Short mmCIF file of C-alpha atoms and ligand atoms in Angstrom, two decimals:
data_model
loop_
_atom_site.label_atom_id
_atom_site.label_comp_id
_atom_site.label_asym_id
_atom_site.label_seq_id
_atom_site.Cartn_x
_atom_site.Cartn_y
_atom_site.Cartn_z
CA MET E 1493 -24.02 -16.82 -20.12
CA ARG E 1494 -20.40 -16.67 -19.00
CA PRO E 1495 -18.59 -13.56 -17.70
CA ASN E 1496 -16.36 -11.70 -20.07
CA TYR E 1497 -13.35 -11.42 -17.70
CA PRO E 1498 -10.97 -8.46 -18.04
CA PRO E 1499 -7.19 -9.14 -17.97
CA ARG E 1500 -5.54 -10.14 -14.68
CA LEU E 1501 -1.98 -10.10 -13.44
CA PRO E 1502 -1.04 -13.19 -11.42
CA LEU E 1503 -0.41 -12.53 -7.74
CA ALA E 1504 -2.13 -15.29 -5.83
CA PHE E 1505 -1.44 -18.98 -5.50
CA LEU E 1506 -4.74 -20.47 -6.67
CA PRO E 1507 -6.77 -22.42 -6.01
CA THR E 1508 -6.57 -21.71 -2.30
CA PRO E 1509 -6.99 -24.87 -0.12
CA LEU E 1510 -10.44 -26.05 0.91
CA HIS E 1511 -10.61 -28.36 3.90
CA LEU E 1512 -12.67 -29.61 6.79
CA LEU E 1513 -12.30 -28.19 10.33
CA GLU E 1514 -12.80 -31.47 12.06
CA ARG E 1515 -11.93 -30.53 15.62
CA LEU E 1516 -13.70 -27.26 15.55
CA SER E 1517 -16.85 -28.90 14.14
CA ALA E 1518 -16.76 -31.54 16.85
CA HIS E 1519 -16.13 -28.97 19.61
CA LEU E 1520 -19.15 -26.87 18.59
CA ASN E 1521 -21.30 -29.96 18.12
CA GLY E 1522 -23.18 -28.32 15.31
CA PRO E 1523 -22.89 -28.33 11.52
CA GLU E 1524 -19.82 -29.54 9.67
CA ILE E 1525 -17.50 -26.54 9.20
CA TRP E 1526 -15.20 -26.26 6.21
CA ILE E 1527 -12.74 -23.54 5.46
CA LYS E 1528 -11.44 -21.93 2.31
CA ARG E 1529 -7.95 -20.52 2.84
CA ASP E 1530 -7.69 -17.14 1.12
CA ASP E 1531 -5.37 -16.36 4.04
CA MET E 1532 -2.98 -18.48 1.96
CA THR E 1533 -3.05 -16.52 -1.32
CA GLY E 1534 0.64 -16.01 -0.63
CA LEU E 1535 1.28 -12.32 -1.17
CA ALA E 1536 3.09 -10.85 1.87
CA SER E 1537 0.87 -12.99 4.16
CA GLY E 1538 -2.10 -13.18 1.82
CA GLY E 1539 -5.78 -12.33 2.08
CA ASN E 1540 -8.81 -11.48 -0.05
CA LYS E 1541 -7.31 -8.31 -1.47
CA THR E 1542 -4.69 -10.31 -3.39
CA ARG E 1543 -7.42 -11.64 -5.67
CA LYS E 1544 -8.82 -8.18 -6.20
CA LEU E 1545 -5.40 -6.71 -6.95
CA GLU E 1546 -4.88 -9.15 -9.82
CA PHE E 1547 -7.61 -7.36 -11.75
CA LEU E 1548 -6.91 -3.87 -10.38
CA LEU E 1549 -3.21 -3.91 -11.26
CA ALA E 1550 -3.93 -5.33 -14.65
CA ALA E 1551 -6.19 -2.33 -15.35
CA ALA E 1552 -3.59 0.04 -14.00
CA GLN E 1553 -0.93 -1.35 -16.31
CA ALA E 1554 -3.32 -1.34 -19.27
CA GLN E 1555 -3.76 2.42 -18.70
CA GLY E 1556 0.01 2.89 -18.60
CA CYS E 1557 0.03 3.70 -14.87
CA ASP E 1558 3.15 3.09 -12.85
CA TYR E 1559 2.08 4.21 -9.39
CA VAL E 1560 -0.90 2.96 -7.35
CA ILE E 1561 -2.53 4.90 -4.51
CA THR E 1562 -5.01 3.57 -2.03
CA VAL E 1563 -6.56 4.39 1.34
CA GLY E 1564 -7.19 2.66 4.66
CA GLY E 1565 -6.48 2.51 8.38
CA THR E 1566 -2.84 1.95 9.51
CA GLN E 1567 -3.60 -1.75 10.12
CA SER E 1568 -5.27 -2.10 6.74
CA ASN E 1569 -4.73 -5.50 5.11
CA HIS E 1570 -5.77 -3.97 1.77
CA CYS E 1571 -3.01 -1.35 1.99
CA ARG E 1572 -0.41 -3.98 2.89
CA GLN E 1573 -1.34 -6.24 -0.04
CA THR E 1574 -1.47 -3.26 -2.39
CA ALA E 1575 2.09 -2.29 -1.29
CA ALA E 1576 3.28 -5.88 -1.90
CA ALA E 1577 1.47 -6.18 -5.23
CA ALA E 1578 2.97 -2.89 -6.44
CA ALA E 1579 6.42 -4.12 -5.40
CA ARG E 1580 5.88 -7.39 -7.27
CA TYR E 1581 5.23 -5.51 -10.53
CA GLY E 1582 7.76 -2.77 -10.00
CA MET E 1583 5.18 -0.03 -9.52
CA GLY E 1584 5.31 2.78 -7.00
CA CYS E 1585 2.79 2.80 -4.15
CA GLY E 1586 1.32 5.55 -2.00
CA LEU E 1587 -0.84 4.68 1.00
CA VAL E 1588 -3.09 7.28 2.54
CA PHE E 1589 -4.04 6.50 6.12
CA SER E 1590 -6.66 8.09 8.29
CA GLY E 1591 -5.61 10.28 11.17
CA GLU E 1592 -2.06 10.85 12.38
CA LYS E 1593 1.11 8.87 12.21
CA PRO E 1594 1.05 6.09 14.89
CA SER E 1595 3.73 5.93 17.55
CA GLN E 1596 4.49 2.24 17.00
CA THR E 1597 5.63 0.50 13.84
CA GLN E 1598 3.91 -2.90 13.90
CA GLY E 1599 1.66 -5.36 12.07
CA ASN E 1600 0.51 -4.35 8.59
CA TYR E 1601 1.98 -0.89 8.96
CA LEU E 1602 5.46 -2.44 9.42
CA LEU E 1603 5.01 -4.61 6.33
CA ASP E 1604 3.86 -1.57 4.22
CA GLN E 1605 7.22 -0.01 4.98
CA LEU E 1606 9.16 -3.20 4.24
CA CYS E 1607 7.45 -3.32 0.82
CA GLY E 1608 8.61 0.23 0.10
CA ALA E 1609 5.26 2.08 0.11
CA HIS E 1610 5.21 5.89 0.54
CA LEU E 1611 3.01 6.72 3.53
CA TYR E 1612 0.70 9.71 3.94
CA TRP E 1613 -1.59 10.67 6.83
CA ALA E 1614 -4.86 12.43 6.02
CA GLY E 1615 -5.12 14.08 9.49
CA GLU E 1616 -8.19 16.24 9.47
CA MET E 1617 -8.64 15.78 5.69
CA GLU E 1618 -10.91 13.28 4.04
CA ARG E 1619 -8.84 10.28 2.86
CA GLY E 1620 -10.21 10.40 -0.69
CA ALA E 1621 -9.32 14.05 -1.08
CA MET E 1622 -5.84 13.34 0.26
CA ALA E 1623 -5.45 10.49 -2.28
CA GLN E 1624 -6.29 12.97 -5.07
CA GLU E 1625 -3.69 15.32 -3.66
CA VAL E 1626 -1.02 12.53 -3.65
CA ALA E 1627 -2.04 11.77 -7.26
CA ARG E 1628 -1.40 15.36 -8.22
CA GLN E 1629 1.97 15.33 -6.48
CA VAL E 1630 3.19 12.11 -8.19
CA THR E 1631 1.93 13.34 -11.58
CA ALA E 1632 4.03 16.47 -11.04
CA ILE E 1633 7.14 14.31 -10.77
CA GLY E 1634 6.32 12.46 -13.99
CA ARG E 1635 4.62 9.33 -12.78
CA LYS E 1636 1.18 8.10 -13.77
CA PRO E 1637 -1.05 7.31 -10.75
CA PHE E 1638 -3.92 4.83 -10.51
CA ILE E 1639 -6.24 5.25 -7.54
CA ILE E 1640 -7.68 2.10 -5.94
CA PRO E 1641 -10.79 2.70 -3.79
CA LEU E 1642 -11.14 1.62 -0.16
CA GLY E 1643 -10.86 -2.16 0.13
CA GLY E 1644 -10.37 -2.51 -3.64
CA SER E 1645 -14.15 -2.69 -3.80
CA ASN E 1646 -15.09 -1.58 -7.28
CA VAL E 1647 -16.25 -3.73 -10.23
CA LEU E 1648 -12.71 -4.99 -10.85
CA GLY E 1649 -12.17 -6.03 -7.25
CA ALA E 1650 -15.58 -7.71 -7.11
CA THR E 1651 -14.86 -9.51 -10.37
CA SER E 1652 -12.13 -11.48 -8.61
CA TYR E 1653 -14.71 -13.04 -6.33
CA VAL E 1654 -16.92 -13.92 -9.21
CA ALA E 1655 -13.94 -15.92 -10.49
CA ALA E 1656 -13.31 -17.25 -6.96
CA MET E 1657 -16.81 -18.80 -6.95
CA GLN E 1658 -15.95 -20.64 -10.14
CA GLU E 1659 -12.78 -21.89 -8.37
CA LEU E 1660 -14.87 -23.02 -5.40
CA MET E 1661 -17.45 -24.78 -7.55
CA LEU E 1662 -14.72 -26.80 -9.24
CA GLN E 1663 -13.33 -27.81 -5.83
CA LEU E 1664 -16.81 -28.77 -4.60
CA GLU E 1665 -17.36 -30.92 -7.65
CA LYS E 1666 -13.99 -32.67 -7.20
CA GLU E 1667 -14.71 -33.32 -3.53
CA ARG E 1668 -18.30 -34.25 -4.29
CA LEU E 1669 -19.39 -31.75 -1.63
CA ASN E 1670 -22.45 -29.63 -1.20
CA LEU E 1671 -22.51 -26.54 0.99
CA ASP E 1672 -25.52 -25.02 2.70
CA PHE E 1673 -23.89 -21.77 3.64
CA ILE E 1674 -20.85 -19.69 3.01
CA VAL E 1675 -19.95 -17.30 5.90
CA ILE E 1676 -17.65 -14.33 5.32
CA ALA E 1677 -16.55 -11.06 6.90
CA SER E 1678 -18.05 -8.23 4.92
CA SER E 1679 -16.92 -4.59 5.13
CA SER E 1680 -16.48 -2.60 1.96
CA GLY E 1681 -18.63 -5.21 0.27
CA GLY E 1682 -16.50 -6.17 -2.78
CA THR E 1683 -15.91 -9.69 -1.69
CA GLN E 1684 -19.55 -10.39 -0.96
CA ALA E 1685 -20.76 -8.69 -4.11
CA GLY E 1686 -18.49 -10.81 -6.26
CA MET E 1687 -19.52 -13.97 -4.42
CA ALA E 1688 -23.22 -13.24 -4.79
CA LEU E 1689 -22.86 -12.69 -8.52
CA GLY E 1690 -20.57 -15.67 -8.90
CA ALA E 1691 -23.04 -17.81 -6.99
CA HIS E 1692 -25.68 -16.89 -9.54
CA VAL E 1693 -23.40 -17.32 -12.58
CA TYR E 1694 -21.98 -20.71 -11.51
CA ASP E 1695 -25.18 -22.02 -9.92
CA PHE E 1696 -24.11 -22.34 -6.31
CA ARG E 1697 -27.15 -23.67 -4.49
CA GLY E 1698 -26.29 -22.63 -0.87
CA ARG E 1699 -26.67 -19.27 0.78
CA ILE E 1700 -23.96 -16.65 1.39
CA LEU E 1701 -24.06 -14.86 4.72
CA GLY E 1702 -21.98 -11.72 5.20
CA ILE E 1703 -21.21 -10.87 8.77
CA ALA E 1704 -21.12 -7.05 8.80
CA ILE E 1705 -17.93 -5.69 10.40
CA ASP E 1706 -18.71 -2.00 10.55
CA SER E 1707 -22.01 -1.20 8.82
CA SER E 1708 -25.70 -1.73 9.36
CA ALA E 1709 -27.34 -4.59 7.46
CA GLU E 1710 -29.42 -2.10 5.53
CA THR E 1711 -26.44 -0.02 4.35
CA LEU E 1712 -24.21 -3.05 3.54
CA THR E 1713 -26.99 -4.92 1.68
CA ALA E 1714 -27.59 -1.85 -0.52
CA GLN E 1715 -23.84 -1.38 -1.09
CA VAL E 1716 -23.25 -5.05 -1.97
CA GLY E 1717 -26.35 -5.08 -4.25
CA ALA E 1718 -25.29 -1.97 -6.14
CA LEU E 1719 -21.77 -3.29 -6.66
CA ALA E 1720 -22.93 -6.74 -7.70
CA THR E 1721 -25.23 -5.13 -10.30
CA ALA E 1722 -22.48 -2.87 -11.59
CA THR E 1723 -20.10 -5.82 -11.79
CA SER E 1724 -22.63 -7.87 -13.67
CA THR E 1725 -22.96 -5.15 -16.26
CA HIS E 1726 -19.15 -4.69 -16.44
CA LEU E 1727 -18.76 -8.44 -17.14
CA GLY E 1728 -21.32 -8.32 -19.92
CA LEU E 1729 -23.95 -10.26 -17.98
CA GLY E 1730 -26.55 -7.54 -17.94
CA LEU E 1731 -29.02 -7.32 -15.07
CA GLN E 1732 -29.25 -10.51 -13.06
CA PRO E 1733 -31.72 -11.41 -10.26
CA ILE E 1734 -29.20 -11.48 -7.43
CA ALA E 1735 -30.93 -9.45 -4.70
CA ASP E 1736 -32.08 -12.64 -2.93
CA ARG E 1737 -28.50 -13.88 -2.74
CA ILE E 1738 -27.39 -10.95 -0.57
CA GLU E 1739 -27.78 -11.69 3.18
CA VAL E 1740 -26.13 -9.61 5.85
CA ASN E 1741 -26.13 -10.10 9.60
CA ASP E 1742 -25.09 -6.96 11.53
CA GLU E 1743 -25.59 -8.31 15.05
CA TYR E 1744 -21.91 -8.44 15.78
CA SER E 1745 -20.77 -5.00 14.48
CA GLU E 1746 -21.94 -2.95 17.44
CA PRO E 1747 -18.61 -2.58 19.31
CA GLY E 1748 -17.24 -0.76 16.23
CA TYR E 1749 -14.46 -1.21 13.71
CA GLY E 1750 -11.27 -2.75 15.12
CA VAL E 1751 -12.64 -3.14 18.65
CA VAL E 1752 -11.78 -6.56 20.03
CA THR E 1753 -14.25 -7.84 22.62
CA GLN E 1754 -14.68 -11.19 24.40
CA ILE E 1755 -16.46 -12.81 21.45
CA GLU E 1756 -13.71 -12.09 18.95
CA ARG E 1757 -11.06 -13.18 21.51
CA GLU E 1758 -12.86 -16.38 22.16
CA ALA E 1759 -13.29 -17.13 18.42
CA ILE E 1760 -9.64 -16.42 17.62
CA GLN E 1761 -8.37 -18.56 20.50
CA MET E 1762 -10.80 -21.38 19.72
CA VAL E 1763 -9.78 -21.65 16.09
CA ALA E 1764 -6.09 -21.38 16.91
CA GLN E 1765 -6.42 -24.04 19.66
CA LYS E 1766 -8.64 -26.49 17.81
CA GLU E 1767 -7.15 -26.14 14.34
CA GLY E 1768 -3.87 -24.23 14.48
CA ILE E 1769 -5.30 -21.61 12.15
CA LEU E 1770 -4.92 -17.91 12.83
CA LEU E 1771 -7.80 -15.49 12.28
CA ASP E 1772 -7.44 -11.74 12.41
CA PRO E 1773 -8.75 -9.39 15.12
CA VAL E 1774 -10.80 -7.07 12.92
CA TYR E 1775 -12.58 -9.17 10.25
CA THR E 1776 -12.32 -12.92 10.35
CA GLY E 1777 -12.25 -12.99 14.21
CA ARG E 1778 -15.55 -11.12 14.29
CA ALA E 1779 -17.09 -13.19 11.44
CA MET E 1780 -16.07 -16.45 13.20
CA ALA E 1781 -17.49 -15.10 16.48
CA GLY E 1782 -20.77 -14.57 14.61
CA LEU E 1783 -20.69 -18.04 13.19
CA ILE E 1784 -20.00 -19.57 16.57
CA ASP E 1785 -22.83 -17.63 18.16
CA LEU E 1786 -25.24 -18.62 15.42
CA ILE E 1787 -24.27 -22.26 15.92
CA ARG E 1788 -24.88 -21.99 19.67
CA TRP E 1789 -28.28 -20.45 19.04
CA GLY E 1790 -29.18 -23.38 16.82
CA ALA E 1791 -29.30 -21.45 13.54
CA PHE E 1792 -27.94 -24.51 11.64
CA THR E 1793 -28.78 -28.20 11.87
CA ARG E 1794 -26.10 -30.85 12.50
CA ARG E 1795 -26.72 -32.17 9.04
CA GLN E 1796 -25.81 -28.86 7.40
CA ARG E 1797 -22.40 -28.00 6.03
CA ILE E 1798 -20.92 -24.51 6.36
CA LEU E 1799 -17.96 -22.98 4.65
CA PHE E 1800 -16.08 -20.29 6.51
CA TRP E 1801 -14.22 -18.31 3.81
CA HIS E 1802 -11.02 -17.11 5.55
CA THR E 1803 -10.15 -13.75 4.07
CA GLY E 1804 -6.76 -13.26 5.81
CA GLY E 1805 -5.49 -10.47 8.02
CA LEU E 1806 -2.84 -12.27 10.10
CA PRO E 1807 -0.42 -9.30 10.48
CA ALA E 1808 -3.01 -7.23 12.33
CA LEU E 1809 -2.89 -9.78 15.20
CA PHE E 1810 0.47 -8.32 16.20
CA ALA E 1811 -1.09 -4.91 16.79
CA TYR E 1812 -3.51 -6.31 19.43
CA PRO E 1813 -1.38 -8.26 21.91
CA ASN E 1814 -3.15 -6.96 25.04
CA GLU E 1815 -6.68 -7.57 23.74
CA LEU E 1816 -6.01 -11.14 22.52
CA VAL E 1817 -4.46 -13.00 25.42
C1 PLP D 3340 -9.13 -9.83 6.45
C2 PLP D 3340 -10.26 -9.19 5.78
N1 PLP D 3340 -11.39 -9.87 5.67
C3 PLP D 3340 -12.48 -9.31 5.10
C4 PLP D 3340 -12.44 -8.07 4.60
C5 PLP D 3340 -13.72 -7.53 4.00
O1 PLP D 3340 -13.67 -7.59 2.61
P1 PLP D 3340 -14.53 -6.53 1.80
O2 PLP D 3340 -13.98 -5.18 2.10
O3 PLP D 3340 -14.37 -6.94 0.39
O4 PLP D 3340 -15.93 -6.57 2.29
C6 PLP D 3340 -11.26 -7.30 4.65
C7 PLP D 3340 -11.24 -5.92 4.14
O5 PLP D 3340 -10.37 -5.15 4.37
C8 PLP D 3340 -10.11 -7.89 5.27
O6 PLP D 3340 -8.97 -7.21 5.35
#
């Protein structure tokens, strides 16, 4: 059974590259590490949200909407890619951030402004409630808003990673490559949910390990499972046995969201210095730190092959100069 994909608006340069990290693999003296470069999707510095926005914006346009609203922190990669995607299709964009206006204009927050997004701060209010309020305001001036949830993680966002698994399987076939594991940063769960369902649909034989960024394994596993199930139904696949495909490791999330400690710093510097590839401080830096730690603990054999799926986030590096060097 094949998914019945909804319409999508092109935003990403696909397929994203897949390649071996030769020097990093040798340095860690463990499994072979490959990387899939969703940091190179190409939309205002790229990232995993670009894939999600292809389906989300198509749905917005199909409903006649001309203004997208979403929520996040001021360094949200999702907000930045939403602002860029809206610009690309001539739509308005409102971003609702938590807390108060920051004193410095940098990183993703700078790029949001370059892309012309309207910015709102929730302050004491709940972000979702503020997004509804913004929707009311833009409706009052004659625009038609479309609200995108945190991280673009609904069935449409997750759908993009079902399709991404098909893309990966074609690349693996071409390269005559088998993978034992895919390691990703997992936060709002849409990426992992789509991958888990896609792995089932396209018969990926390896395991997918989500490194939890800011939730407990229990919470994130339930969240990913529920979204994968809803996505399966949405794509006309019905109920599929995917619970076993959802693995989450929350051992690296303890410092909290956006807190850069020695392990993230080491991972970011190591990948930059061995491969010339830039990870981000919040998501991929932490996920790579987890992978490095697991390798050091002997969680993988030298004969195994791991794929680190790079989900982007470069601009946030510029908001953490003191923590990173
Ligand atoms: C760079 C990066 N990697 C990974 C993630 C996590 O993706 P998801 O929210 O789909 O779990 C995000 C989410 O914001 C992100 O910005």
